[in-house]
Structures are given as structure tokens and as C-alpha cells.
PDB file of C-alpha atoms in Angstrom:
ATOM      1  CA  TYR A   1       8.623  -8.604   3.320  1.00 85.00           C
ATOM      2  CA  VAL A   2       7.108  -7.810  -0.080  1.00 85.00           C
ATOM      3  CA  LYS A   3       7.902 -11.355  -1.283  1.00 90.00           C
ATOM      4  CA  LEU A   4       5.874 -12.755   1.628  1.00 92.00           C
ATOM      5  CA  LEU A   5       3.010 -10.398   0.765  1.00 90.00           C
ATOM      6  CA  VAL A   6       3.149 -11.581  -2.843  1.00 91.00           C
ATOM      7  CA  LYS A   7       2.824 -15.193  -1.648  1.00 92.00           C
ATOM      8  CA  LEU A   8      -0.115 -14.259   0.581  1.00 91.00           C
ATOM      9  CA  TYR A   9      -2.002 -12.223  -2.021  1.00 89.00           C
ATOM     10  CA  ARG A  10      -1.289 -14.770  -4.769  1.00 91.00           C
ATOM     11  CA  PHE A  11      -3.024 -17.342  -2.546  1.00 92.00           C
ATOM     12  CA  LEU A  12      -5.925 -14.971  -1.787  1.00 91.00           C
ATOM     13  CA  ALA A  13      -6.341 -14.020  -5.465  1.00 90.00           C
ATOM     14  CA  ARG A  14      -6.510 -17.700  -6.391  1.00 92.00           C
ATOM     15  CA  ARG A  15      -8.792 -18.849  -3.576  1.00 92.00           C
ATOM     16  CA  THR A  16     -11.244 -15.911  -3.411  1.00 90.00           C
ATOM     17  CA  ASP A  17     -13.370 -14.480  -6.192  1.00 87.00           C
ATOM     18  CA  ALA A  18     -12.595 -10.917  -5.087  1.00 89.00           C
ATOM     19  CA  LYS A  19     -10.982  -8.739  -7.761  1.00 92.00           C
ATOM     20  CA  PHE A  20      -9.482  -6.648  -4.924  1.00 91.00           C
ATOM     21  CA  ASN A  21      -6.829  -9.276  -4.145  1.00 92.00           C
ATOM     22  CA  ALA A  22      -5.808  -9.578  -7.802  1.00 93.00           C
ATOM     23  CA  VAL A  23      -5.401  -5.785  -8.070  1.00 93.00           C
ATOM     24  CA  VAL A  24      -3.341  -5.616  -4.849  1.00 92.00           C
ATOM     25  CA  LEU A  25      -1.159  -8.477  -6.109  1.00 92.00           C
ATOM     26  CA  LYS A  26      -0.596  -6.687  -9.422  1.00 93.00           C
ATOM     27  CA  ARG A  27       0.357  -3.472  -7.619  1.00 92.00           C
ATOM     28  CA  LEU A  28       2.768  -5.298  -5.304  1.00 90.00           C
ATOM     29  CA  PHE A  29       4.713  -6.371  -8.391  1.00 91.00           C
ATOM     30  CA  MET A  30       4.955  -2.816  -9.717  1.00 91.00           C
ATOM     31  CA  SER A  31       8.214  -0.882  -9.769  1.00 91.00           C
ATOM     32  CA  ARG A  32       8.753   1.995  -7.388  1.00 90.00           C
ATOM     33  CA  THR A  33       7.938   4.600 -10.035  1.00 91.00           C
ATOM     34  CA  ASN A  34       4.584   2.900 -10.616  1.00 92.00           C
ATOM     35  CA  ARG A  35       3.831   2.919  -6.865  1.00 91.00           C
ATOM     36  CA  PRO A  36       3.650   6.693  -6.357  1.00 93.00           C
ATOM     37  CA  PRO A  37       3.360   8.093  -2.818  1.00 93.00           C
ATOM     38  CA  MET A  38       0.087   9.480  -1.515  1.00 93.00           C
ATOM     39  CA  SER A  39      -0.263  12.303   0.994  1.00 93.00           C
ATOM     40  CA  ILE A  40      -2.523  12.166   4.044  1.00 92.00           C
ATOM     41  CA  SER A  41      -4.511  15.153   2.717  1.00 91.00           C
ATOM     42  CA  LYS A  42      -5.465  13.218  -0.455  1.00 91.00           C
ATOM     43  CA  ILE A  43      -6.433  10.195   1.656  1.00 91.00           C
ATOM     44  CA  ALA A  44      -8.520  12.421   3.966  1.00 91.00           C
ATOM     45  CA  LYS A  45     -10.304  13.924   0.944  1.00 90.00           C
ATOM     46  CA  GLU A  46     -11.052  10.493  -0.544  1.00 90.00           C
ATOM     47  CA  MET A  47     -12.223   9.062   2.796  1.00 88.00           C
ATOM     48  CA  LYS A  48     -14.689  11.870   3.540  1.00 89.00           C
ATOM     49  CA  GLY A  49     -18.078  10.267   4.084  1.00 87.00           C
ATOM     50  CA  LYS A  50     -16.592   6.754   4.130  1.00 87.00           C
ATOM     51  CA  GLU A  51     -16.231   6.296   7.882  1.00 87.00           C
ATOM     52  CA  GLY A  52     -15.511   2.766   9.034  1.00 88.00           C
ATOM     53  CA  LYS A  53     -13.802   1.810   5.777  1.00 92.00           C
ATOM     54  CA  ILE A  54     -10.097   1.049   5.368  1.00 93.00           C
ATOM     55  CA  ALA A  55      -7.988   3.123   2.969  1.00 93.00           C
ATOM     56  CA  VAL A  56      -5.587   0.831   1.096  1.00 94.00           C
ATOM     57  CA  VAL A  57      -2.497   2.338  -0.556  1.00 93.00           C
ATOM     58  CA  VAL A  58       0.024   0.001  -2.210  1.00 92.00           C
ATOM     59  CA  GLY A  59       2.886   2.435  -1.701  1.00 92.00           C
ATOM     60  CA  THR A  60       4.052   5.112   0.723  1.00 93.00           C
ATOM     61  CA  VAL A  61       1.851   7.427   2.777  1.00 94.00           C
ATOM     62  CA  THR A  62       3.456  10.839   3.277  1.00 93.00           C
ATOM     63  CA  ASN A  63       2.739  13.778   5.579  1.00 93.00           C
ATOM     64  CA  ASP A  64       1.187  17.023   4.356  1.00 90.00           C
ATOM     65  CA  VAL A  65       1.943  20.150   6.393  1.00 91.00           C
ATOM     66  CA  ARG A  66      -0.830  22.091   4.596  1.00 89.00           C
ATOM     67  CA  ILE A  67      -3.555  20.104   6.378  1.00 84.00           C
ATOM     68  CA  LEU A  68      -4.196  21.844   9.699  1.00 83.00           C
ATOM     69  CA  ASP A  69      -7.229  20.031  11.145  1.00 82.00           C
ATOM     70  CA  ASP A  70      -5.951  16.742  12.587  1.00 82.00           C
ATOM     71  CA  GLY A  71      -9.535  15.591  13.241  1.00 81.00           C
ATOM     72  CA  MET A  72      -9.806  14.741   9.532  1.00 82.00           C
ATOM     73  CA  LEU A  73      -7.056  12.125   9.945  1.00 85.00           C
ATOM     74  CA  LYS A  74      -9.095   9.677  12.042  1.00 88.00           C
ATOM     75  CA  PHE A  75      -9.151   6.721   9.642  1.00 88.00           C
ATOM     76  CA  THR A  76      -7.562   3.322   9.170  1.00 92.00           C
ATOM     77  CA  VAL A  77      -4.847   3.170   6.520  1.00 94.00           C
ATOM     78  CA  CYS A  78      -3.163   0.089   5.131  1.00 94.00           C
ATOM     79  CA  CYS A  79       0.096   0.838   3.318  1.00 93.00           C
ATOM     80  CA  LEU A  80       3.499  -0.620   2.522  1.00 92.00           C
ATOM     81  CA  ARG A  81       5.316   2.295   4.193  1.00 93.00           C
ATOM     82  CA  ALA A  82       4.488   5.507   6.017  1.00 94.00           C
ATOM     83  CA  THR A  83       6.764   8.399   6.814  1.00 94.00           C
ATOM     84  CA  ASP A  84       7.390   9.028  10.517  1.00 95.00           C
ATOM     85  CA  ASN A  85       5.476  12.330  10.547  1.00 93.00           C
ATOM     86  CA  ALA A  86       2.480  10.852   8.721  1.00 92.00           C
ATOM     87  CA  ARG A  87       2.408   7.888  11.111  1.00 93.00           C
ATOM     88  CA  ALA A  88       2.594  10.203  14.137  1.00 92.00           C
ATOM     89  CA  ARG A  89      -0.189  12.494  12.905  1.00 91.00           C
ATOM     90  CA  ILE A  90      -2.583   9.657  11.999  1.00 91.00           C
ATOM     91  CA  THR A  91      -2.112   7.870  15.343  1.00 92.00           C
ATOM     92  CA  ALA A  92      -2.367  11.173  17.278  1.00 91.00           C
ATOM     93  CA  ALA A  93      -5.705  11.882  15.577  1.00 90.00           C
ATOM     94  CA  GLY A  94      -7.053   8.499  16.701  1.00 91.00           C
ATOM     95  CA  GLY A  95      -6.554   6.698  13.408  1.00 90.00           C
ATOM     96  CA  GLU A  96      -4.468   3.594  12.839  1.00 92.00           C
ATOM     97  CA  LEU A  97      -1.941   2.256  10.366  1.00 93.00           C
ATOM     98  CA  ILE A  98      -2.036  -1.432   9.517  1.00 93.00           C
ATOM     99  CA  THR A  99       0.081  -3.676   7.314  1.00 93.00           C
ATOM    100  CA  PHE A 100      -1.118  -5.823   4.421  1.00 92.00           C
ATOM    101  CA  ASP A 101      -0.942  -9.061   6.414  1.00 91.00           C
ATOM    102  CA  GLN A 102      -3.196  -7.480   9.072  1.00 92.00           C
ATOM    103  CA  LEU A 103      -5.539  -6.384   6.264  1.00 91.00           C
ATOM    104  CA  ALA A 104      -5.671  -9.951   4.926  1.00 92.00           C
ATOM    105  CA  LEU A 105      -6.899 -11.105   8.351  1.00 92.00           C
ATOM    106  CA  ARG A 106      -9.440  -8.270   8.720  1.00 90.00           C
ATOM    107  CA  ALA A 107     -10.821  -8.167   5.177  1.00 91.00           C
ATOM    108  CA  PRO A 108      -9.657 -11.160   3.091  1.00 89.00           C
ATOM    109  CA  THR A 109     -11.958 -10.225   0.196  1.00 90.00           C
ATOM    110  CA  GLY A 110     -11.380  -6.462   0.430  1.00 86.00           C
ATOM    111  CA  SER A 111     -14.839  -5.683   1.776  1.00 91.00           C
ATOM    112  CA  ASN A 112     -15.128  -2.209   3.352  1.00 91.00           C
ATOM    113  CA  CYS A 113     -11.818  -1.212   1.734  1.00 91.00           C
ATOM    114  CA  VAL A 114     -11.152   1.774  -0.507  1.00 92.00           C
ATOM    115  CA  LEU A 115      -8.241   1.108  -2.877  1.00 92.00           C
ATOM    116  CA  LEU A 116      -6.323   4.336  -3.533  1.00 92.00           C
ATOM    117  CA  ARG A 117      -3.348   5.232  -5.701  1.00 90.00           C
ATOM    118  CA  GLY A 118      -1.066   8.270  -5.804  1.00 88.00           C
ATOM    119  CA  PRO A 119      -0.657  10.517  -8.853  1.00 90.00           C
ATOM    120  CA  LEU A 120       1.527   8.652 -11.355  1.00 89.00           C
ATOM    121  CA  LYS A 121       2.332  11.617 -13.615  1.00 89.00           C
ATOM    122  CA  ALA A 122       3.386  13.885 -10.725  1.00 88.00           C
ATOM    123  CA  ARG A 123       7.063  13.015 -11.113  1.00 87.00           C
ATOM    124  CA  GLU A 124       9.248  15.867 -12.360  1.00 89.00           C
ATOM    125  CA  VAL A 125      10.540  13.749 -15.258  1.00 90.00           C
ATOM    126  CA  TYR A 126       7.116  13.882 -16.996  1.00 89.00           C
ATOM    127  CA  LYS A 127       7.581  17.634 -17.609  1.00 90.00           C
ATOM    128  CA  HIS A 128      10.286  16.761 -20.141  1.00 92.00           C
ATOM    129  CA  PHE A 129       8.266  14.216 -22.168  1.00 91.00           C
ATOM    130  CA  GLY A 130       6.491  15.187 -25.395  1.00 89.00           C
ATOM    131  CA  LYS A 131       7.484  17.422 -28.294  1.00 91.00           C
ATOM    132  CA  ALA A 132      11.087  18.579 -28.269  1.00 90.00           C
ATOM    133  CA  PRO A 133      11.617  21.790 -26.297  1.00 90.00           C
ATOM    134  CA  GLY A 134      12.052  24.789 -28.588  1.00 89.00           C
ATOM    135  CA  THR A 135       9.864  23.450 -31.395  1.00 91.00           C
ATOM    136  CA  PRO A 136       6.640  25.364 -32.186  1.00 92.00           C
ATOM    137  CA  GLY A 137       3.751  24.418 -29.911  1.00 90.00           C
ATOM    138  CA  SER A 138       5.979  22.684 -27.390  1.00 90.00           C
ATOM    139  CA  ARG A 139       5.361  23.218 -23.673  1.00 89.00           C
ATOM    140  CA  GLN A 140       8.134  20.850 -22.556  1.00 90.00           C
ATOM    141  CA  LYS A 141      10.851  21.712 -20.088  1.00 89.00           C
ATOM    142  CA  PRO A 142      14.415  21.475 -21.419  1.00 89.00           C
ATOM    143  CA  TYR A 143      16.981  19.405 -19.550  1.00 85.00           C
TER     144      TYR A 143
END
């Protein structure tokens, strides 16, 4: 499926002047560690005051049990994958989840789209990078 999306967005990046398609194409090529997941609470925070726009996440959309008000989840999200609970909560709130080929039909140039990305340095492995643990001034976690 991702190979078909690459073909589609390579065509759109070449034939349209929109930088949006080139960025989406670049992110489709990224490894899984460079496509970090994004929770529905972060998407809801970013989409506040941007009603009618489409949130675009090149990655996975995950559920967040800390968000209690489901009324905040009424938005359109385009993502590669969504967890079952996140999908259920967004659709129950009146929002919708679309795929990238549906997005290409709705907004071929990325107009009215908000391109979002999850936190890259949130992985546990980043706590170990830096000065060696045990050396003066080091805040790193030992393995």
C-alpha cells in the first residue's frame, strides 16, 4: 500500500507546485523510527481553532485515555494507520479518518491541511544517548 502511495505522491509532487506533496512523499520514505506515532490529544490540541481543516499525520494515530471530553475529537484525520480505540473514539465523536489516496482526491495540493508529526525524541532509547553514564555532568541512563 505504501508503494502505491509513493507512486501517487511522486506524481503529485512532480505535477503540482505544492510543497505539501513533496514533504508527504519524503515522509512516506522514512523508516518507522522516523515516523513517530501521534496521540489524539496532541492532534486535538493542534487542531483547536482550525475547524474544517484536515489533520495529516504520516504515521500512526494512537488513543489517549487521559482525554475525557470526546467533543474535542470531531475532526478529519488522514493517517497511515490508526489504533482501533483511536478510530472508534474519533468516529464516535463525529470525526472521520481518511486514507492518503482519499486525501489526494480531496486536497491534491494540500490546501486546508495541517501537516503534523509526532515527537521524534520520545523513544526510550534517546535517554541513553550523550555523555557516558557515570562521568561527571552526565544525565544519561545506563543500560
